XYZ file of C-alpha atoms in Angstrom:
354
model
C 107.398 88.400 42.262
C 104.639 88.552 40.283
C 104.005 92.426 39.883
C 101.340 94.768 39.744
C 100.733 94.228 36.214
C 100.176 90.402 36.774
C 102.328 89.943 32.867
C 104.283 87.279 34.980
C 105.364 85.745 37.109
C 109.455 86.208 37.694
C 111.253 83.850 39.810
C 115.465 83.950 40.404
C 118.048 82.269 42.605
C 120.438 84.517 44.196
C 123.835 83.662 46.575
C 124.397 86.523 48.824
C 128.230 86.049 49.738
C 129.905 87.193 52.183
C 131.658 90.666 50.511
C 128.051 92.049 49.732
C 128.805 90.608 45.658
C 125.551 89.200 44.358
C 125.865 85.360 41.563
C 122.051 85.151 39.367
C 122.001 81.416 39.617
C 119.751 81.073 37.424
C 115.833 82.803 36.783
C 112.974 82.238 34.935
C 109.868 83.551 33.708
C 106.270 81.896 33.391
C 103.514 84.302 31.413
C 100.989 84.547 34.120
C 98.296 82.286 33.127
C 94.904 83.902 30.975
C 92.387 82.621 33.670
C 94.001 84.242 36.944
C 93.938 88.052 35.253
C 91.166 89.059 34.535
C 89.888 88.431 38.703
C 92.947 90.118 39.196
C 92.744 93.540 37.511
C 89.152 93.598 38.931
C 89.786 93.045 41.984
C 93.113 95.390 41.510
C 90.560 98.229 39.795
C 87.702 97.796 42.028
C 85.486 96.467 39.697
C 85.423 93.425 42.095
C 85.152 92.935 45.559
C 84.457 89.357 45.229
C 86.067 87.304 48.378
C 85.231 84.487 47.148
C 87.934 85.000 44.341
C 90.570 86.924 46.751
C 90.461 83.177 47.633
C 90.978 81.318 45.083
C 93.350 83.745 42.938
C 95.321 82.584 46.989
C 95.450 79.419 46.475
C 95.775 79.514 43.302
C 98.384 82.020 42.861
C 100.363 79.247 45.147
C 100.361 76.359 42.536
C 101.975 78.627 39.640
C 104.111 79.767 41.689
C 105.499 76.425 42.866
C 105.813 75.708 39.848
C 108.099 78.345 38.212
C 110.693 77.726 41.795
C 109.969 73.736 40.783
C 111.112 75.070 36.852
C 113.573 77.493 38.723
C 115.623 74.727 40.135
C 115.821 72.260 37.248
C 117.956 74.833 35.525
C 119.969 74.426 37.974
C 122.791 71.791 39.948
C 121.314 72.591 43.469
C 119.633 70.152 45.742
C 117.035 71.600 46.892
C 117.952 71.321 50.391
C 120.630 74.248 49.920
C 118.132 76.639 49.471
C 117.661 78.849 52.447
C 114.383 79.875 51.168
C 112.495 81.127 48.704
C 111.155 85.306 49.286
C 107.368 85.485 47.973
C 106.145 89.162 47.570
C 103.261 87.827 46.602
C 100.304 89.313 43.888
C 99.547 93.338 45.034
C 95.056 93.329 43.914
C 95.044 96.776 46.811
C 97.519 99.156 47.999
C 95.640 101.696 49.946
C 98.111 103.163 52.550
C 96.515 106.442 52.902
C 93.202 104.863 54.217
C 92.568 105.134 57.572
C 93.651 102.254 59.089
C 96.154 102.276 55.459
C 96.086 98.645 54.826
C 98.065 96.457 51.415
C 97.307 92.583 50.435
C 100.174 90.573 48.373
C 98.138 86.925 47.973
C 99.775 83.922 47.006
C 99.134 81.662 50.298
C 102.944 81.426 51.426
C 101.668 78.300 53.116
C 100.994 75.689 50.635
C 104.109 77.613 49.211
C 105.995 75.817 51.710
C 103.640 72.868 51.829
C 104.418 72.793 47.909
C 108.422 72.999 47.099
C 109.634 72.010 51.413
C 111.552 74.830 51.560
C 111.288 77.778 54.118
C 108.924 80.577 52.278
C 109.812 84.260 53.722
C 106.983 86.768 52.426
C 104.474 89.053 53.732
C 106.968 91.939 53.535
C 104.449 95.106 53.165
C 102.598 95.346 55.234
C 104.727 95.694 59.184
C 105.608 98.727 57.211
C 102.541 99.583 56.774
C 101.781 99.191 60.508
C 104.434 101.172 61.512
C 102.875 104.366 59.478
C 104.676 103.570 56.003
C 103.821 103.528 52.930
C 105.067 100.588 52.299
C 106.028 100.970 48.916
C 108.420 101.228 47.281
C 110.850 98.914 49.444
C 113.745 97.764 46.578
C 115.733 101.782 47.141
C 117.080 99.684 50.723
C 118.439 97.065 48.586
C 119.451 99.168 45.883
C 121.531 101.642 48.509
C 124.030 97.720 48.451
C 124.320 98.251 44.356
C 126.360 101.990 44.693
C 129.341 102.435 46.433
C 129.118 104.601 49.481
C 130.251 108.098 48.073
C 127.985 107.546 45.479
C 125.084 109.011 44.147
C 122.459 107.522 41.043
C 118.752 106.744 40.847
C 117.203 103.797 39.571
C 113.621 103.866 37.692
C 111.456 101.054 37.830
C 109.026 100.938 35.339
C 106.099 98.692 36.734
C 102.628 98.143 36.005
C 103.207 102.053 38.246
C 106.590 103.222 38.037
C 108.585 103.973 41.293
C 112.485 105.991 41.559
C 114.358 105.226 43.937
C 117.234 107.938 44.444
C 120.879 106.629 46.156
C 123.622 110.072 47.561
C 126.053 109.364 49.870
C 124.690 106.343 51.101
C 121.145 107.793 51.742
C 118.228 106.630 49.952
C 114.897 108.254 49.305
C 112.153 107.337 46.719
C 108.538 106.482 46.051
C 105.943 106.118 43.266
C 105.674 108.479 40.418
C 102.485 107.291 38.813
C 101.087 105.109 36.075
C 104.502 102.920 34.579
C 102.432 100.199 31.992
C 98.640 100.255 33.638
C 97.136 102.878 31.980
C 98.515 101.894 29.149
C 98.105 97.835 28.948
C 94.472 98.356 30.425
C 93.692 100.692 26.959
C 95.046 98.431 24.817
C 93.266 95.087 26.225
C 90.252 96.905 25.547
C 90.639 98.237 21.930
C 93.212 95.533 20.838
C 92.807 93.010 23.308
C 96.616 92.526 23.228
C 98.255 92.722 26.772
C 100.828 95.424 26.272
C 102.416 97.498 22.801
C 105.294 95.931 21.913
C 107.806 99.032 21.661
C 105.117 101.204 22.207
C 103.928 100.868 17.771
C 100.540 102.126 18.483
C 101.522 104.794 20.891
C 103.583 105.855 18.221
C 100.562 105.598 15.672
C 98.869 108.110 17.602
C 99.601 111.798 18.207
C 99.361 113.912 21.069
C 96.180 114.648 23.371
C 97.615 118.391 25.564
C 94.586 118.884 26.719
C 94.211 114.889 28.419
C 97.454 115.026 29.264
C 97.269 118.305 30.618
C 93.984 116.690 32.723
C 96.035 114.110 34.094
C 98.621 115.398 35.668
C 96.583 117.768 37.278
C 95.517 114.824 39.667
C 96.551 115.654 43.832
C 98.936 112.139 43.292
C 101.418 113.971 41.114
C 101.477 116.625 43.621
C 102.673 115.455 46.687
C 105.170 115.071 48.508
C 106.587 111.732 49.272
C 106.730 109.266 51.037
C 103.840 108.404 48.700
C 102.787 105.695 46.850
C 100.148 103.989 44.670
C 98.255 101.048 42.390
C 95.737 100.508 39.871
C 93.099 101.584 42.603
C 93.765 104.821 41.838
C 94.944 105.055 38.336
C 92.258 103.043 36.637
C 90.117 102.477 33.762
C 87.760 104.207 35.634
C 90.273 107.124 37.084
C 90.736 107.389 33.181
C 87.494 107.686 31.348
C 86.404 110.543 33.787
C 89.006 112.833 31.769
C 87.741 111.573 28.452
C 85.329 114.857 28.357
C 86.330 114.666 24.149
C 86.176 111.428 21.916
C 89.931 111.096 21.271
C 90.713 108.842 18.491
C 92.413 104.921 20.385
C 95.306 105.416 19.488
C 95.581 108.836 20.408
C 95.144 108.342 23.871
C 97.170 105.605 24.167
C 100.173 108.159 22.447
C 98.609 110.282 25.393
C 98.988 107.674 28.446
C 103.004 106.733 26.737
C 103.397 110.851 27.369
C 101.777 110.677 31.335
C 104.010 107.513 32.232
C 107.154 109.079 30.692
C 106.700 113.079 32.146
C 105.935 112.350 35.480
C 108.845 109.770 35.546
C 111.406 111.679 33.831
C 110.806 114.953 36.271
C 111.085 113.025 39.256
C 114.389 111.614 38.087
C 116.082 115.639 37.205
C 114.415 116.654 40.742
C 116.050 114.685 42.114
C 120.082 115.838 41.351
C 120.874 112.559 39.957
C 123.516 112.264 36.611
C 123.413 108.616 35.938
C 119.592 106.323 35.437
C 120.046 102.425 35.804
C 116.200 101.042 34.712
C 114.549 98.076 34.945
C 110.928 96.357 34.832
C 108.871 95.773 31.509
C 108.709 99.177 30.084
C 112.365 99.041 29.888
C 110.491 96.790 26.706
C 109.064 99.470 25.135
C 111.451 101.759 23.030
C 109.221 104.299 22.033
C 108.657 104.981 25.961
C 112.198 104.836 26.792
C 113.167 107.369 23.923
C 110.889 109.549 25.420
C 112.103 109.032 29.152
C 115.734 110.594 27.336
C 114.874 113.027 25.307
C 113.359 114.654 28.125
C 116.433 113.695 30.793
C 118.507 115.329 28.174
C 122.184 114.325 28.725
C 121.700 112.684 31.565
C 123.114 108.661 31.374
C 120.075 106.299 30.682
C 121.182 102.509 31.212
C 120.005 99.375 32.301
C 120.520 97.591 35.512
C 122.872 94.940 34.184
C 125.725 97.148 34.571
C 125.608 97.019 37.398
C 124.955 92.766 37.927
C 121.710 92.833 38.021
C 119.587 91.238 35.386
C 116.929 94.553 34.853
C 114.285 91.450 33.870
C 115.198 90.805 37.772
C 116.135 92.785 39.247
C 112.414 93.101 41.918
C 112.965 88.610 42.258
C 116.920 89.764 43.507
C 115.392 92.870 45.528
C 113.099 90.512 47.527
C 115.783 87.852 47.559
C 117.558 90.068 49.406
C 114.962 90.648 51.553
C 113.544 87.199 52.613
C 117.418 86.775 53.699
C 117.428 90.355 55.721
C 114.420 89.341 57.691
C 116.069 85.560 58.519
C 119.310 87.650 59.643
C 116.552 89.374 61.352
C 118.137 92.590 59.675
C 115.778 96.220 59.104
C 114.379 95.334 55.288
C 112.335 99.116 55.472
C 114.282 102.219 54.606
C 111.818 104.772 57.035
C 113.167 107.213 54.700
C 111.537 106.193 52.349
C 108.384 104.796 53.088
C 107.511 107.124 56.084
C 107.371 104.631 58.572
C 108.303 105.221 62.477
C 111.366 103.054 62.156
C 113.079 100.795 60.793
C 111.451 97.022 60.969
C 113.008 94.073 60.077
C 110.485 92.439 56.747
C 108.194 89.650 56.292
C 106.891 86.767 57.790
C 108.712 82.900 57.893
C 106.550 80.303 57.002
C 108.914 77.308 57.944
C 109.373 74.327 55.642
């Protein structure tokens, strides 16, 4: 898994047991090479439409994914021949489920990955749901259903580049992208400080909330749409932010306000879900200031990392795509039409034999 933040390639080796239990054998995280970040961000934001960059990144990412697989296997005593498949989400460049025709694009050449590793690959998970009229996101609520007892309810909050929630009630799932997670904060501090992210929210904590800017951001129509819905960096990017900066606020005040935008939109969605317990995962979970603001806005709701459910919160998405790969190999549906809006259940993914 390499998420919309393009900060790292996360790999996890997972065994799915017959009783439904999940065993994490090993995990590995590799920082995204600096030379790949700039073209990924340019393509995500629409600053570039260079087909050469798309093709080059497709091949180069597969090489880095293969290296991550090799590093993961080296941490274990598992034989390469005993691995059923690699579930490869790939790197999202564009996600436009509301265009006509709708489309989504994840790169990281699955043919090359199978060739380099000698392991069957399952990839291209999202486009079948798009073809069936769905948003193709979020996909992991279907996996979250397997982590919650049939008569229990819980909400899951993922804070990656884009934030999304899953709500599980009585064995039924719902969920959607709530809006920006880390993407705007990361882009803003990259522009002004040359840093990849705001560690623990320290820069945002030094700023003051700009109520006028927050109100302008919250007026974006996306936040007022009903689910199913999903979004990406092609909508929420620095060009979007710049159009709203009618004044000249201090950069740290903008960072503080961007953090509040993520906290407000995520917590509002969680409160409306009616869940009494929230499980968190994703890179934004390490932003102490952001998590404190979300907890403040949620009041007395219980907020815990997904490790309480037996899944490392830093590798939840990678584990979910391992599950989706297994669903594909077993010929079972991977989407939840109630979440994505697809016309029905579909087997997601394409098998690329070793």
